[in-house]
Coordinates of C-alpha atoms in Angstrom, one line a residue:
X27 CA 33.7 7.3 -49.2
X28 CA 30.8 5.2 -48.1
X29 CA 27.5 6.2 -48.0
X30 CA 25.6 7.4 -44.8
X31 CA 23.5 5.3 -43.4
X32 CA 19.8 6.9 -43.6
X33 CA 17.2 6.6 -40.7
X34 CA 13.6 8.2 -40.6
X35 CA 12.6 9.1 -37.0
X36 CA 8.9 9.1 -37.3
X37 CA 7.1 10.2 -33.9
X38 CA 4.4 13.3 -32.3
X39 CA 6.8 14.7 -29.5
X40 CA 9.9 17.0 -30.5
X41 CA 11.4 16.1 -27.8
X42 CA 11.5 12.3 -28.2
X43 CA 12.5 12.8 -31.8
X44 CA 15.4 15.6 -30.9
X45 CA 17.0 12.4 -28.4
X46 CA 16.6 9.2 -31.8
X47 CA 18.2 12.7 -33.9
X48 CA 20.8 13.0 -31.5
X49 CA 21.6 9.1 -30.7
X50 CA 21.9 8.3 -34.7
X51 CA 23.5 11.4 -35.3
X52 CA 26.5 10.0 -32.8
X53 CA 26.9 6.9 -35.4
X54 CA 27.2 9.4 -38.5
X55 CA 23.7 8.8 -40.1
X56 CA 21.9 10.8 -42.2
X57 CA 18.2 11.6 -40.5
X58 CA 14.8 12.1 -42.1
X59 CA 12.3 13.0 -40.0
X60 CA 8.8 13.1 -40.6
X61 CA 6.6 14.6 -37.9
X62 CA 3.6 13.2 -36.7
X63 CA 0.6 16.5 -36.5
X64 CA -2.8 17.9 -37.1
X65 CA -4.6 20.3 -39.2
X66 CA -4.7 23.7 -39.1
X67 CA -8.4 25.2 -38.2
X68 CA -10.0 25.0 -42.0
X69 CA -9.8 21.0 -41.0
X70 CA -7.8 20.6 -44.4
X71 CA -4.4 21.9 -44.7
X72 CA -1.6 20.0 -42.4
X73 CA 0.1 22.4 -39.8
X74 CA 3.5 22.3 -40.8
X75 CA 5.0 24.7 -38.2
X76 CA 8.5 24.0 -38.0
X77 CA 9.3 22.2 -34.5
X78 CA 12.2 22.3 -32.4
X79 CA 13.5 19.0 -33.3
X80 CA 13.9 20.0 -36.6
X81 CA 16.3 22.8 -36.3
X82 CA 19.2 20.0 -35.1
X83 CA 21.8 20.5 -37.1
X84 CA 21.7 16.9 -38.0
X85 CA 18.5 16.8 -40.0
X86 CA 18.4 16.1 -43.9
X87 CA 14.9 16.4 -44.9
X88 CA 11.6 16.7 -42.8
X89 CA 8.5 15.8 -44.1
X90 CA 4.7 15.9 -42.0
X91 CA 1.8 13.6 -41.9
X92 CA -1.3 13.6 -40.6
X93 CA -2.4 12.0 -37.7
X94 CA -4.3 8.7 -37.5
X95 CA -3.8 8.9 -41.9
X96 CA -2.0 5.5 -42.0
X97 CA -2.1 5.3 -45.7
X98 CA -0.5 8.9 -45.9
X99 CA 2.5 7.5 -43.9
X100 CA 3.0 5.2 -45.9
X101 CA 2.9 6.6 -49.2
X102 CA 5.0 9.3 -47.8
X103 CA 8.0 7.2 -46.8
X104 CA 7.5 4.5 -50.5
X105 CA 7.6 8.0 -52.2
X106 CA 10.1 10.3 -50.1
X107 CA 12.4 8.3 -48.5
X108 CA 13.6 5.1 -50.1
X109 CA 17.0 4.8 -51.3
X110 CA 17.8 2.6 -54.5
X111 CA 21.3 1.7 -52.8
X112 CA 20.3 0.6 -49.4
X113 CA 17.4 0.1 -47.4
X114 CA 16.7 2.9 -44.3
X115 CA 15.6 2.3 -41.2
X116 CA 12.6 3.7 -39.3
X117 CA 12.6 4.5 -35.7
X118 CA 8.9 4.9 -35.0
X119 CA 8.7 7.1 -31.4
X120 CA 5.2 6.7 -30.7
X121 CA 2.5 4.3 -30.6
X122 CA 0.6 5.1 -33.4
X123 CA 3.8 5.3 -35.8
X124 CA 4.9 1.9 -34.6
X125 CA 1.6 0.3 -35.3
X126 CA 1.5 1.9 -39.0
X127 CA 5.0 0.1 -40.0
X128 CA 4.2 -3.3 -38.4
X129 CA 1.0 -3.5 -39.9
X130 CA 2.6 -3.1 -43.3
X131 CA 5.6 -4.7 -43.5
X132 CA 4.6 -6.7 -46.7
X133 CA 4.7 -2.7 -48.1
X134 CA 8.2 -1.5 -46.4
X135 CA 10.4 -4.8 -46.3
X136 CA 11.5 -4.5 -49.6
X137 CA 13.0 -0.9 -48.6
X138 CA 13.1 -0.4 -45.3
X139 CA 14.3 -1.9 -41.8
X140 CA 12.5 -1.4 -38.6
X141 CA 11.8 -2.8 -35.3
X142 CA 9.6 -6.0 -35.5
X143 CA 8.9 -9.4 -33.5
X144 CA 9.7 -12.2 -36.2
X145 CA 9.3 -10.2 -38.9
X146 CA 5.7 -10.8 -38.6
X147 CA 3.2 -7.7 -39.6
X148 CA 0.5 -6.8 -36.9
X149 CA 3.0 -8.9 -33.8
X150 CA 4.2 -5.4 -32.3
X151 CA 0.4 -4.4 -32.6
X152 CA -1.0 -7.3 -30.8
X153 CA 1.8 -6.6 -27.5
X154 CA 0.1 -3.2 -27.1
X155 CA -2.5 -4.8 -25.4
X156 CA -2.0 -4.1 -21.7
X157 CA -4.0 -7.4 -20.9
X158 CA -1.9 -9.4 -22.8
X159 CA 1.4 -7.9 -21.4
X160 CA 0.0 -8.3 -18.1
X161 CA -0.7 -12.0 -18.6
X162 CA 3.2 -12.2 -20.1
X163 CA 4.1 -10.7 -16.7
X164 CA 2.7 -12.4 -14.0
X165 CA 4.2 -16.1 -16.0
X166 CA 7.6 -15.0 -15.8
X167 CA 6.2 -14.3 -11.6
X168 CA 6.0 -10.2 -12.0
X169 CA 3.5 -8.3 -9.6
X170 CA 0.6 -7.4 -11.5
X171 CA -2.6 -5.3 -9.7
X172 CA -5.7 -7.4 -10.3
X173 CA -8.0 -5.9 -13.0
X174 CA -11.0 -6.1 -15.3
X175 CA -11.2 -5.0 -19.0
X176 CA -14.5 -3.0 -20.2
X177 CA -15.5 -2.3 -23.9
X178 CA -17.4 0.8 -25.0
X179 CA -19.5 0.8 -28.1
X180 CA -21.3 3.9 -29.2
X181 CA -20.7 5.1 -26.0
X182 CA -22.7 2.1 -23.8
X183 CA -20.9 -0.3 -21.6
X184 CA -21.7 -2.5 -18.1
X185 CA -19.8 -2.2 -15.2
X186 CA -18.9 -5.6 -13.8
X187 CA -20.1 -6.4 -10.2
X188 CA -16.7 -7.8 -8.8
X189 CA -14.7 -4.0 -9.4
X190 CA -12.5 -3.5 -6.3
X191 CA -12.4 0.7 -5.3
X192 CA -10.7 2.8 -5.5
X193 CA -9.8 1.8 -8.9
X194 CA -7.6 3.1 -11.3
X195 CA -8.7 3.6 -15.3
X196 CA -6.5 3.3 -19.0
X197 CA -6.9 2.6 -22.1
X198 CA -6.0 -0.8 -22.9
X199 CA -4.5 -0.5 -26.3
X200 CA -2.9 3.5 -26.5
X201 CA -2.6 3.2 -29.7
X202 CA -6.4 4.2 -30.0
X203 CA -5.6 7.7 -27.7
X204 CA -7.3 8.2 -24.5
X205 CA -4.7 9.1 -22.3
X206 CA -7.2 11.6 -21.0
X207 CA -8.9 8.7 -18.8
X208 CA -5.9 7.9 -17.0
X209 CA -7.9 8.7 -13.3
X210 CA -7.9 6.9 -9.7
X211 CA -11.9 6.7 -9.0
X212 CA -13.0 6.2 -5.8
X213 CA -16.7 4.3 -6.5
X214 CA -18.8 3.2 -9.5
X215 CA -20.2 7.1 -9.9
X216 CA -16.8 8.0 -10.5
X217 CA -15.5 5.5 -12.4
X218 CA -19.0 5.7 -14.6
X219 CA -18.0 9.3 -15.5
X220 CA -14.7 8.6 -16.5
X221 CA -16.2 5.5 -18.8
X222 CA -18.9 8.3 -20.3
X223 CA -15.7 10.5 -21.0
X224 CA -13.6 7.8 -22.9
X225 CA -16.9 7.2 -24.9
X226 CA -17.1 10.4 -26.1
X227 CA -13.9 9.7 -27.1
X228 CA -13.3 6.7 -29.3
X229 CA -15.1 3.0 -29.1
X230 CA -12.6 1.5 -26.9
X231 CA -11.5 -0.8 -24.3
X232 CA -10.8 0.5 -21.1
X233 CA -8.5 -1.3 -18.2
X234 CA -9.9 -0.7 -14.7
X235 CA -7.0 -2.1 -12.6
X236 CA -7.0 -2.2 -8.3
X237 CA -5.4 1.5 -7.0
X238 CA -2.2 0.8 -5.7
X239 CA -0.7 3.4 -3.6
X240 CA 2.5 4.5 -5.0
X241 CA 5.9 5.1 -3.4
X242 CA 8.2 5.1 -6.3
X243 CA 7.8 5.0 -9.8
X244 CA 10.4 3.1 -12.3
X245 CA 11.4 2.1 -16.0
X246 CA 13.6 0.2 -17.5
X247 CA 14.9 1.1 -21.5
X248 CA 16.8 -1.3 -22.9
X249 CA 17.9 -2.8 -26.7
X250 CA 16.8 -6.1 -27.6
X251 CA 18.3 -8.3 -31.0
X252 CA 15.9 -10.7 -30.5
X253 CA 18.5 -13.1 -28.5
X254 CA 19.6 -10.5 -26.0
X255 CA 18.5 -7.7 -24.4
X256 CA 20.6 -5.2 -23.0
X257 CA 19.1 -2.9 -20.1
X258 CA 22.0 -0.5 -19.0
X259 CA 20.2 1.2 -15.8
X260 CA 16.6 2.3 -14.7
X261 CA 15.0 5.7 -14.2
X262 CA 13.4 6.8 -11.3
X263 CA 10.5 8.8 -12.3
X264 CA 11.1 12.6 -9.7
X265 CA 8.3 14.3 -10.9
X266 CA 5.5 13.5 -13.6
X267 CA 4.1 16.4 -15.6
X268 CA 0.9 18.0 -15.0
X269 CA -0.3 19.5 -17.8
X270 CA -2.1 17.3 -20.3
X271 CA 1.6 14.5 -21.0
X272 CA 0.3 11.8 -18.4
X273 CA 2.4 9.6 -17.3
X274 CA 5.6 11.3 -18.7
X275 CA 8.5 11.9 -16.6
X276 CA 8.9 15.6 -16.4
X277 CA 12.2 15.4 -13.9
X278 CA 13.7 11.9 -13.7
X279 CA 16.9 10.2 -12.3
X280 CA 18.9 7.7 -14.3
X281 CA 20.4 4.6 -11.5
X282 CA 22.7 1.8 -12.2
X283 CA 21.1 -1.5 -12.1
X284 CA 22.6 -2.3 -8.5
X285 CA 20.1 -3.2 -6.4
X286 CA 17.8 -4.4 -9.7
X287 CA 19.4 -7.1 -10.6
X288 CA 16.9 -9.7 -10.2
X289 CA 14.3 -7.8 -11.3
X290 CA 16.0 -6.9 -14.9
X291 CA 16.9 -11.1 -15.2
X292 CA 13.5 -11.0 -15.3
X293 CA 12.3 -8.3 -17.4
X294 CA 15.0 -9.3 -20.0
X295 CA 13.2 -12.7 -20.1
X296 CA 10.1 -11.4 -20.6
X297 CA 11.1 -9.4 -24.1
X298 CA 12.9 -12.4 -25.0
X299 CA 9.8 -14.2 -24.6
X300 CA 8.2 -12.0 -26.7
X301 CA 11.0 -11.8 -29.5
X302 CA 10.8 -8.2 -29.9
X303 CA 14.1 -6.6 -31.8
X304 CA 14.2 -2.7 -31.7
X305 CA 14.2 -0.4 -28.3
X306 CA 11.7 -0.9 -25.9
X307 CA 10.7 0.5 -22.3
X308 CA 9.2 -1.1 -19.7
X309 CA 7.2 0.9 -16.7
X310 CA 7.1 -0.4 -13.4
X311 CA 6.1 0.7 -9.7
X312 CA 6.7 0.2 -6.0
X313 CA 3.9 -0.3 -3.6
X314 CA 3.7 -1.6 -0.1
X315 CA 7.3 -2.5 -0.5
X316 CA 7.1 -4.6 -3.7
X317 CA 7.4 -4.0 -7.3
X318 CA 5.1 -3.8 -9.8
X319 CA 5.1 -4.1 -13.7
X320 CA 3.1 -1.4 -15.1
X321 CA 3.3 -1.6 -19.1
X322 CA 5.4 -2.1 -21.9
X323 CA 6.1 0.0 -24.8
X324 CA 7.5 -1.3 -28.2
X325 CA 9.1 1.8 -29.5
X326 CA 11.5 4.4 -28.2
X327 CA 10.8 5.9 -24.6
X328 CA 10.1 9.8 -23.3
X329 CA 13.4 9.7 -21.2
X330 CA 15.5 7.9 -23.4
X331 CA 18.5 10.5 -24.2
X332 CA 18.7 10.3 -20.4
X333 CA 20.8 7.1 -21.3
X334 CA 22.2 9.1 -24.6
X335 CA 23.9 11.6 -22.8
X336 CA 25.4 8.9 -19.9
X337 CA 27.4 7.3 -23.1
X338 CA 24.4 4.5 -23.7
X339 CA 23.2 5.2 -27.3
X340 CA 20.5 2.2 -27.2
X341 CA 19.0 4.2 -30.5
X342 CA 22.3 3.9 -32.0
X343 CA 22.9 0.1 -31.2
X344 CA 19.4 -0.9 -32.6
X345 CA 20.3 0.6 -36.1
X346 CA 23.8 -1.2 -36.0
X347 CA 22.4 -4.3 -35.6
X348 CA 19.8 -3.7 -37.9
X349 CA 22.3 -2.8 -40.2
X350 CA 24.4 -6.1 -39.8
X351 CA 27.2 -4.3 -37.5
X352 CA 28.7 -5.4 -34.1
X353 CA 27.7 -3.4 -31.2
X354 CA 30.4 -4.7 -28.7
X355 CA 32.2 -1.8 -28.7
X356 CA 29.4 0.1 -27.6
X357 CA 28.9 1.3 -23.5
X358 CA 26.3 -1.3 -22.0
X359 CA 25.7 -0.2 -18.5
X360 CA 25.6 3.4 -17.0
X361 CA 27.8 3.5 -14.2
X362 CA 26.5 6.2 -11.8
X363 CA 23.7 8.7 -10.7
X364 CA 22.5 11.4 -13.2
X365 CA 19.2 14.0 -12.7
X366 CA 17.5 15.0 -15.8
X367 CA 14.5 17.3 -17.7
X368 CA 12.4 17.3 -20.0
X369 CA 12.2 21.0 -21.2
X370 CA 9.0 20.3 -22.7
X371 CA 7.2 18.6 -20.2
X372 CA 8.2 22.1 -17.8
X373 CA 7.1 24.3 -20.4
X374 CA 3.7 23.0 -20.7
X375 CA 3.3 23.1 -17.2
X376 CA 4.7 26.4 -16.2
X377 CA 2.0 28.0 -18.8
X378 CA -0.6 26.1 -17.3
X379 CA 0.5 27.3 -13.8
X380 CA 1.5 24.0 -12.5
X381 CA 4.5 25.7 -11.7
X382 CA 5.5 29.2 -10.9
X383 CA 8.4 31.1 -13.3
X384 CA 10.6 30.8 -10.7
X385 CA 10.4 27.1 -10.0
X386 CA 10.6 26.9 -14.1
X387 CA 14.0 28.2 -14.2
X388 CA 15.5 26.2 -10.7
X389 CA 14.4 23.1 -12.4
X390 CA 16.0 23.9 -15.6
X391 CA 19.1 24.9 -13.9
X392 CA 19.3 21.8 -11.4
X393 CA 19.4 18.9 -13.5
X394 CA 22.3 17.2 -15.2
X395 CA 20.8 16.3 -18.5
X396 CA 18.7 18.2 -20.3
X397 CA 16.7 17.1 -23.3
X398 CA 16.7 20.2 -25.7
X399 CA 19.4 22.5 -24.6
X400 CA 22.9 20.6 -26.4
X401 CA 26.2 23.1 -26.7
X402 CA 26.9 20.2 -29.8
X403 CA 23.4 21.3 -31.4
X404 CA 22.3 24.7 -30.1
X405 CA 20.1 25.9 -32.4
X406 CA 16.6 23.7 -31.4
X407 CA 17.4 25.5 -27.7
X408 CA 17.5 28.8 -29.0
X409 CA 13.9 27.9 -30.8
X410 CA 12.4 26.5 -27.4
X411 CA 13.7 29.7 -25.6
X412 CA 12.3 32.1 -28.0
X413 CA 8.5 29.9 -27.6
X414 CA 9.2 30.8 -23.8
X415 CA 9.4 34.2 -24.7
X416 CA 5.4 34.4 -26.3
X417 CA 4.5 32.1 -23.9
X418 CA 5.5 34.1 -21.2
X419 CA 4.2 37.7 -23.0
X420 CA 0.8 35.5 -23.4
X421 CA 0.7 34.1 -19.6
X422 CA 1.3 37.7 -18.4
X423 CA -2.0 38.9 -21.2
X424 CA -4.3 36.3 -19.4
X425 CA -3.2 37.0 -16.1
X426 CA -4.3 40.7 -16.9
X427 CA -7.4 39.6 -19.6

């Protein structure tokens, strides 16, 4: 009997990491996960509170690492998860996980496989820069909104003169956190206090782009070899959360491409350009009847079991073709309309009264797709439903406190 294929899902979010489980899980691979978290309140010992994710009945081994502790990664998957008779593969589902294997390739290559542009370390890094991606999109003729990059050291920084209001504020590498300072700011008062805030924060570099007014927001997930790219349909973003995820779809709708077409030509040419090889997603945006691109991200996206659970396994072609294998008999292109959840994104925002109980439970019943609750895997559902449980008892305590 052949051996299983092993994969480490490396990421923050259990519910990102429950859809990679999932996906690779479809192809028969074994899964390692290693979450992403802080410490506990003596600032010293890791919190290794078992989450969701990592009651899937599909999980091996998990492992935790501290946040921002590069080296730790690192040494963790040299000294845990190498396998003398193939080499895994990583599926990085964040930012910060993504950056920490391309910036040491020359550590992992002799073990490992993982996404990467050219096989060259510190490439996937350099695309996280939201200047440089916009400067990629408007030569292959994308909208872009006009915008003007600011730098903050030990908290002190100069406004530029030529700032159009009301503007609109992020960090312009997320790697380095921030996503706090996300904020439309009506004047240079406003958008001063937001720069003070992401100073208290990290040095940084901070994007201040023209507001658009927006009517619908878009992305686009697709798999990329580094000759094709595959985009199977785009997700129309229902409802963002509230509560602290910004910019995270917390109710979305998964489309076929009709209607897109010229727009994904394009955006396929764009990752081409850039020779990325993994799963990618790109954001984008409607305003005044045209379409906007609003960021790319090198590494697995929030709503990607969306496209899972429609018969598109993007997860499961990138570790195919990392591993050598054909991927034409794999489902390209979703073929019709789909609602989805994110249980998570719900939960956070029902406790902070974004939502009331009852509006909780119609979303959770009204979707299609859900991200947690599987009848294949059960058990990380049965975990998030008993959280709801102290949740609610501790809502109900500081509604009477």
């Amino acid at each position: 009997m052949d051996k299983r294929q092993k994969v480490v899902v490396i990421g923050h979010g259990y519910t990102s990491r429950l859809g990679v489980i999932r996906s690779v899980a479809q192809i028969g691979c074994e899964i390692i996960v290693i979450v992403i978290t802080g410490y506990k309140r003596d600032g010293k010992t890791l919190n290794t509170k078992k989450p969701f994710d990592c009651y899937s009945k599909y999980v091996s081994q998990v492992y935790y690492s501290a946040r921002q502790d590069e080296q730790g990664l690192i040494q963790l998957l040299l000294d845990k998860c190498t396998d003398q008779q193939q080499k895994v593969i990583i599926i990085p589902d964040s930012d910060f996980s993504a950056a920490v294997i391309d910036n040491n390739q020359e550590l992992l290559k002799d073990n490992f496989l993982y996404p990467h542009i050219h096989h060259m370390s510190g490439d996937v890094v350099k695309w996280m820069d939201k200047m440089k991606q916009k400067n990629l999109a408007i030569e292959v003729g994308l909208n872009v909104a006009s915008s003007s990059v600011i730098s903050i050291k030990d908290k002190h920084f100069d406004i530029p003169n030529n700032i159009n209001y009301p503007c609109f504020t992020k960090p312009l590498a997320t790697i380095v956190g921030g996503k706090q300072i996300l904020k439309k700011c009506c004047d240079k008062n406003e958008l001063r206090e937001i720069l003070d805030k992401a100073g208290s924060i990290a040095d940084m570099q901070v994007l201040v782009e023209d507001f658009k007014s927006i009517e619908k927001e878009y992305a686009v997930l697709g798999f990329s070899d580094g000759h094709d790219a595959i985009i199977p349909g785009v997700i129309q973003v229902l409802e963002l959360a509230h509560g602290g995820h910004f910019g995270v779809a917390c109710q979305g709708k998964v489309m076929p491409v009709d209607g897109f077409e010229d727009l994904i030509a394009i955006f396929k040419q764009y990752i081409l350009k850039i020779g990325f090889v993994g799963v990618f997603d790109i954001d984008f945006y409607q305003s005044d009847g045209n379409f906007y691109f609003g960021e790319l991200n090198l590494r697995i996206g929030g709503s990607l079991y969306a496209f899972t659970k429609m018969g598109v396994n993007l997860p499961g072609m990138m570790v195919k073709s990392l591993m050598g294998e054909s991927i034409t008999d794999m489902k390209k292109m979703i073929t019709c309309n789909t609602t989805f959840v994110n249980e998570r994104m719900c939960l956070d925002d029902w406790y902070l009264n974004y939502m009331s109980t009852k509006e909780y439970h119609d979303i959770i019943k009204s979707v299609q797709i859900s991200f947690i609750k599987d009848d294949e895997d059960p058990v990380p559902y049965k975990a998030f439903k008993r959280k709801f449980m102290v949740l609610q008892i501790k809502r109900i305590v500081k509604k009477l406190s």
